[in-house]
Amino acid sequence: MPLADWRRLAEKVNRSGVGDDWIKLGGLKAFMDGALGSSTAYFFEPYQDEPSTSGLLAEEAIPQSKIQQRMREADLAGLQLSVHAIGDQANHILLGLFEDLARTNGTRDRRCRIEHAQHLKKEDIPSFARIGVIASAQPVHLIDDGRWADKRLGKDRARGSYAFRSLLDAGARVCFGTDWPVAPLNPLLGLYAAVTRQTTDGAHPQGWIPEEKITLEEAVQCYTVNSAFAAFEEDRKGRLEAGFLADLVVLDRNLFIVSPEEIPRARVLYTIVDGRVVYRH
């Protein structure tokens, strides 16, 4: 639900609880800025190919005190905050707002999330682990953006894009999703993107910003273990383990043996949800 509706959500949770293993309540979504493609992601410096603008803050973040107050109130109600931020300045401001919650409302296990965390200044990366903010990213976007982001941002600034290796090395918790319906629903494409960083135009055979590649093991963990943690469900989801919910897929090949280029060609043979086969190829 939108951050602006936090009171309605808090009342619902207080009245009926947070839901069950199928549908859960308690999370809020807000926006700090726009998107890179429309030049509305908010950066410290102007766009290289459009020097008249550095992007825009979202309406709900103007003035900053407005979103800050809503975040404080929603946090006091025990709700979880997930805020969209793409540009480096939007991410910088948002990290500061999340840090403010601990100062004003006290320390607790919040698991606040920055949705996308797409373009980061190098000096902001350690803040994710220090503050305990989860970077909730969608790797499939990078193999599209990598075709044109250097032109828009310049190569030096673009090096902070989809900085999965740097975030993990800094001790940050990174969880992956698909961003459907904006991007394809198939998470195998996301695994391929995170591991190879090969753009869809074939222009980066070694990967766009190759130093930010991660291993397949790490990418799978971001989609499973870390995503369960981000939802406060690490005690029953995200692992193939006795006592956990039996939600899993069976593929037609072992992704850990085949070449990374084969990952998107894998087929799902079975999808099992709560122990029941709900799809069979």
Coordinates of C-alpha atoms in Angstrom, one line a residue:
M1 CA 0.0 0.0 0.0
P2 CA 1.1 3.6 -0.5
L3 CA 3.0 5.3 2.3
A4 CA 0.3 8.0 2.3
D5 CA -2.2 5.3 3.4
W6 CA -0.2 4.1 6.4
R7 CA -2.9 4.9 8.9
R8 CA -5.5 2.7 7.0
L9 CA -3.0 -0.1 6.8
A10 CA -2.0 0.1 10.5
E11 CA -5.7 0.0 11.4
K12 CA -6.2 -3.1 9.2
V13 CA -3.2 -4.9 10.7
N14 CA -4.3 -4.0 14.3
R15 CA -7.8 -5.3 13.5
S16 CA -7.2 -8.4 11.5
G17 CA -3.4 -9.2 11.8
V18 CA -0.7 -9.4 9.2
G19 CA -2.3 -12.1 7.2
D20 CA -0.9 -15.6 6.5
D21 CA 1.6 -17.5 4.3
W22 CA -0.4 -16.7 1.2
I23 CA -1.1 -13.0 1.6
K24 CA 0.7 -10.7 4.0
L25 CA 0.0 -7.1 5.0
G26 CA 2.3 -4.7 6.8
G27 CA 4.4 -3.2 4.0
L28 CA 4.3 0.3 2.5
K29 CA 5.7 1.7 -0.7
A30 CA 6.9 5.2 -1.4
F31 CA 8.9 7.0 -4.1
M32 CA 11.9 9.3 -3.9
D33 CA 12.4 9.9 -7.6
G34 CA 11.6 8.8 -11.1
A35 CA 13.5 6.6 -13.7
L36 CA 16.7 6.8 -15.6
G37 CA 15.0 6.3 -19.0
S38 CA 12.9 9.4 -18.6
S39 CA 15.7 11.5 -17.1
T40 CA 13.7 11.8 -13.8
A41 CA 16.0 9.7 -11.6
Y42 CA 17.5 12.2 -9.2
F43 CA 21.3 12.6 -9.4
F44 CA 23.9 14.9 -7.8
E45 CA 25.1 16.0 -11.2
P46 CA 23.2 16.8 -14.4
Y47 CA 22.7 14.1 -17.0
Q48 CA 25.5 14.0 -19.5
D49 CA 23.2 13.9 -22.5
E50 CA 20.7 16.3 -21.0
P51 CA 22.7 18.8 -19.0
S52 CA 19.7 21.0 -18.2
T53 CA 18.4 18.5 -15.6
S54 CA 19.6 16.3 -12.7
G55 CA 16.3 14.6 -12.5
L56 CA 13.4 15.1 -10.1
L57 CA 12.3 14.2 -6.6
A58 CA 8.9 12.5 -6.5
E59 CA 6.0 14.7 -5.5
E60 CA 5.6 12.9 -2.1
A61 CA 9.2 13.7 -1.3
I62 CA 8.8 17.5 -1.7
P63 CA 9.4 18.9 0.7
Q64 CA 11.6 16.3 2.2
S65 CA 10.1 16.9 5.6
K66 CA 6.7 15.5 4.3
I67 CA 8.0 12.1 3.5
Q68 CA 10.2 12.1 6.6
Q69 CA 7.3 12.7 8.8
R70 CA 5.2 10.0 7.1
M71 CA 8.0 7.5 7.4
R72 CA 8.5 8.3 11.1
E73 CA 4.8 7.8 11.8
A74 CA 4.5 4.6 9.8
D75 CA 7.6 3.2 11.4
L76 CA 6.2 4.0 14.9
A77 CA 3.1 1.9 13.9
G78 CA 5.4 -1.0 13.2
L79 CA 5.0 -1.1 9.5
Q80 CA 7.8 -2.0 7.0
L81 CA 9.0 0.7 4.6
S82 CA 10.1 0.0 1.0
V83 CA 11.0 3.2 -0.9
H84 CA 11.9 3.5 -4.6
A85 CA 15.2 5.2 -5.3
I86 CA 17.2 5.1 -8.6
G87 CA 19.4 8.1 -8.9
D88 CA 22.5 8.5 -6.6
Q89 CA 21.2 11.6 -4.8
A90 CA 17.8 10.0 -4.2
N91 CA 19.5 7.0 -2.7
H92 CA 21.8 9.2 -0.6
I93 CA 18.8 11.2 0.8
L94 CA 16.9 8.0 1.5
L95 CA 19.7 6.4 3.4
G96 CA 19.7 9.4 5.6
L97 CA 16.0 9.2 6.1
F98 CA 16.3 5.6 7.1
E99 CA 19.1 6.4 9.5
D100 CA 16.9 9.1 11.0
L101 CA 14.3 6.5 12.0
A102 CA 16.7 4.8 14.5
R103 CA 17.6 8.2 16.0
T104 CA 14.0 9.4 16.4
N105 CA 12.0 6.1 17.0
G106 CA 14.7 4.0 18.6
T107 CA 16.5 0.8 17.5
R108 CA 14.5 -2.2 16.2
D109 CA 14.6 -4.8 13.5
R110 CA 13.1 -2.7 10.7
R111 CA 14.5 -4.3 7.5
C112 CA 13.8 -1.1 5.5
R113 CA 14.2 -1.6 1.8
I114 CA 15.4 0.6 -1.0
E115 CA 13.7 -0.6 -4.1
H116 CA 16.1 -0.6 -7.1
A117 CA 19.1 1.0 -5.3
Q118 CA 20.1 1.4 -8.9
H119 CA 22.9 4.1 -9.1
L120 CA 25.0 4.6 -6.0
K121 CA 27.9 6.8 -5.0
K122 CA 30.8 4.6 -3.9
E123 CA 30.9 6.3 -0.5
D124 CA 27.2 5.5 0.2
I125 CA 27.6 1.7 -0.4
P126 CA 28.9 0.9 3.2
S127 CA 25.8 2.7 4.6
F128 CA 23.5 -0.1 3.6
A129 CA 25.2 -2.6 6.0
R130 CA 25.9 0.0 8.7
I131 CA 22.2 1.2 8.9
G132 CA 20.8 -2.2 8.1
V133 CA 19.0 -1.2 4.9
I134 CA 18.2 -3.9 2.3
A135 CA 19.0 -3.3 -1.3
S136 CA 16.0 -4.7 -3.2
A137 CA 17.2 -4.9 -6.8
Q138 CA 16.0 -6.3 -10.2
P139 CA 19.1 -7.4 -12.1
V140 CA 17.3 -8.0 -15.4
H141 CA 17.1 -4.2 -15.9
L142 CA 20.9 -3.9 -16.1
I143 CA 21.2 -5.9 -19.4
D144 CA 18.8 -3.4 -21.0
D145 CA 20.1 -0.2 -19.3
G146 CA 23.7 -1.1 -20.1
R147 CA 23.1 -0.4 -23.8
W148 CA 22.6 3.3 -23.2
A149 CA 23.4 4.3 -19.6
D150 CA 27.0 5.2 -20.2
K151 CA 25.8 7.9 -22.7
R152 CA 23.3 9.2 -20.2
L153 CA 25.5 9.2 -17.2
G154 CA 29.1 9.1 -18.4
K155 CA 31.3 6.0 -17.9
D156 CA 32.7 7.1 -14.5
R157 CA 29.3 7.8 -12.9
A158 CA 27.8 4.7 -14.5
R159 CA 30.3 2.5 -12.6
G160 CA 28.0 2.8 -9.6
S161 CA 25.2 1.1 -11.4
Y162 CA 23.7 -2.1 -10.1
A163 CA 26.6 -2.4 -7.8
F164 CA 25.8 -6.0 -6.5
R165 CA 29.4 -7.1 -6.0
S166 CA 30.3 -3.9 -4.1
L167 CA 27.1 -4.1 -1.9
L168 CA 27.7 -7.8 -1.0
D169 CA 31.4 -7.2 -0.3
A170 CA 30.4 -4.3 2.0
G171 CA 28.2 -6.7 4.0
A172 CA 24.9 -5.4 2.7
R173 CA 21.8 -7.6 2.4
V174 CA 20.8 -7.7 -1.3
C175 CA 17.5 -9.3 -2.4
F176 CA 16.4 -9.8 -6.0
G177 CA 13.1 -9.6 -7.7
T178 CA 11.8 -9.4 -11.2
D179 CA 10.0 -6.0 -11.2
W180 CA 7.1 -7.6 -13.2
P181 CA 5.1 -6.3 -15.0
V182 CA 7.6 -3.6 -15.9
A183 CA 10.2 -6.4 -16.7
P184 CA 9.9 -10.1 -17.6
L185 CA 8.6 -12.3 -14.8
N186 CA 11.1 -15.1 -15.5
P187 CA 13.7 -15.0 -12.6
L188 CA 16.1 -17.1 -14.7
L189 CA 16.8 -14.0 -16.8
G190 CA 17.7 -12.2 -13.6
L191 CA 20.2 -14.9 -12.6
Y192 CA 21.8 -14.6 -16.0
A193 CA 21.9 -10.9 -15.8
A194 CA 23.6 -10.8 -12.4
V195 CA 26.1 -13.4 -13.3
T196 CA 27.1 -12.3 -16.8
R197 CA 26.0 -8.6 -17.1
Q198 CA 25.9 -9.1 -20.8
T199 CA 23.7 -6.5 -22.4
T200 CA 21.0 -7.5 -24.9
D201 CA 22.7 -5.8 -27.8
G202 CA 25.8 -8.0 -27.4
A203 CA 28.1 -5.0 -27.0
H204 CA 29.5 -6.1 -23.7
P205 CA 30.6 -9.8 -24.1
Q206 CA 32.6 -9.6 -20.8
G207 CA 29.8 -7.8 -19.1
W208 CA 28.8 -4.2 -18.5
I209 CA 30.8 -3.0 -15.5
P210 CA 32.2 -6.6 -15.2
E211 CA 33.7 -5.9 -11.7
E212 CA 30.2 -5.9 -10.3
K213 CA 29.4 -9.5 -11.5
I214 CA 28.4 -11.9 -8.7
T215 CA 28.5 -15.7 -8.6
L216 CA 25.5 -17.9 -9.4
E217 CA 25.4 -19.1 -5.8
E218 CA 25.2 -15.5 -4.6
A219 CA 22.5 -14.6 -7.2
V220 CA 20.4 -17.6 -6.1
Q221 CA 20.8 -16.6 -2.5
C222 CA 19.6 -13.1 -3.3
Y223 CA 16.5 -14.5 -4.9
T224 CA 15.7 -17.0 -2.1
V225 CA 17.3 -16.7 1.3
N226 CA 17.7 -12.9 1.2
S227 CA 14.3 -12.3 -0.2
A228 CA 12.8 -14.4 2.6
F229 CA 14.7 -12.3 5.1
A230 CA 13.5 -9.1 3.5
A231 CA 9.9 -10.2 4.1
F232 CA 10.6 -11.4 7.7
E233 CA 10.0 -15.0 6.6
E234 CA 13.5 -16.5 6.8
D235 CA 12.1 -19.0 9.4
R236 CA 9.9 -20.7 6.8
K237 CA 10.9 -19.7 3.3
G238 CA 13.9 -19.3 1.1
R239 CA 15.6 -22.7 1.8
L240 CA 15.1 -26.3 0.9
E241 CA 15.0 -27.4 4.5
A242 CA 12.9 -29.6 6.8
G243 CA 10.1 -27.6 8.3
F244 CA 10.1 -24.9 5.7
L245 CA 7.3 -24.3 3.2
A246 CA 7.7 -26.6 0.2
D247 CA 7.7 -23.9 -2.6
L248 CA 10.2 -24.9 -5.3
V249 CA 10.9 -25.5 -8.9
V250 CA 12.6 -28.4 -10.7
L251 CA 14.6 -27.4 -13.8
D252 CA 15.6 -29.5 -16.8
R253 CA 19.3 -28.8 -16.2
N254 CA 21.7 -28.1 -13.4
L255 CA 22.5 -24.3 -13.5
F256 CA 25.6 -24.8 -11.5
I257 CA 27.2 -27.0 -14.2
V258 CA 26.1 -25.5 -17.5
S259 CA 27.6 -22.3 -18.9
P260 CA 26.0 -19.0 -17.7
E261 CA 24.7 -18.4 -21.3
E262 CA 22.5 -21.5 -20.9
I263 CA 20.7 -20.2 -17.8
P264 CA 17.9 -18.3 -19.7
R265 CA 17.3 -21.5 -21.8
A266 CA 16.5 -23.7 -18.8
R267 CA 12.9 -24.9 -18.7
V268 CA 10.8 -25.4 -15.5
L269 CA 9.7 -29.0 -15.4
Y270 CA 7.7 -28.7 -12.2
T271 CA 6.5 -25.9 -10.0
I272 CA 5.6 -27.0 -6.5
V273 CA 3.8 -24.7 -4.1
D274 CA 3.0 -25.7 -0.5
G275 CA 3.9 -29.3 -1.4
R276 CA 1.5 -29.5 -4.4
V277 CA 2.5 -29.7 -8.0
V278 CA 0.8 -26.7 -9.6
Y279 CA 2.6 -26.8 -12.9
R280 CA 4.0 -29.6 -15.0
H281 CA 5.8 -29.1 -18.3

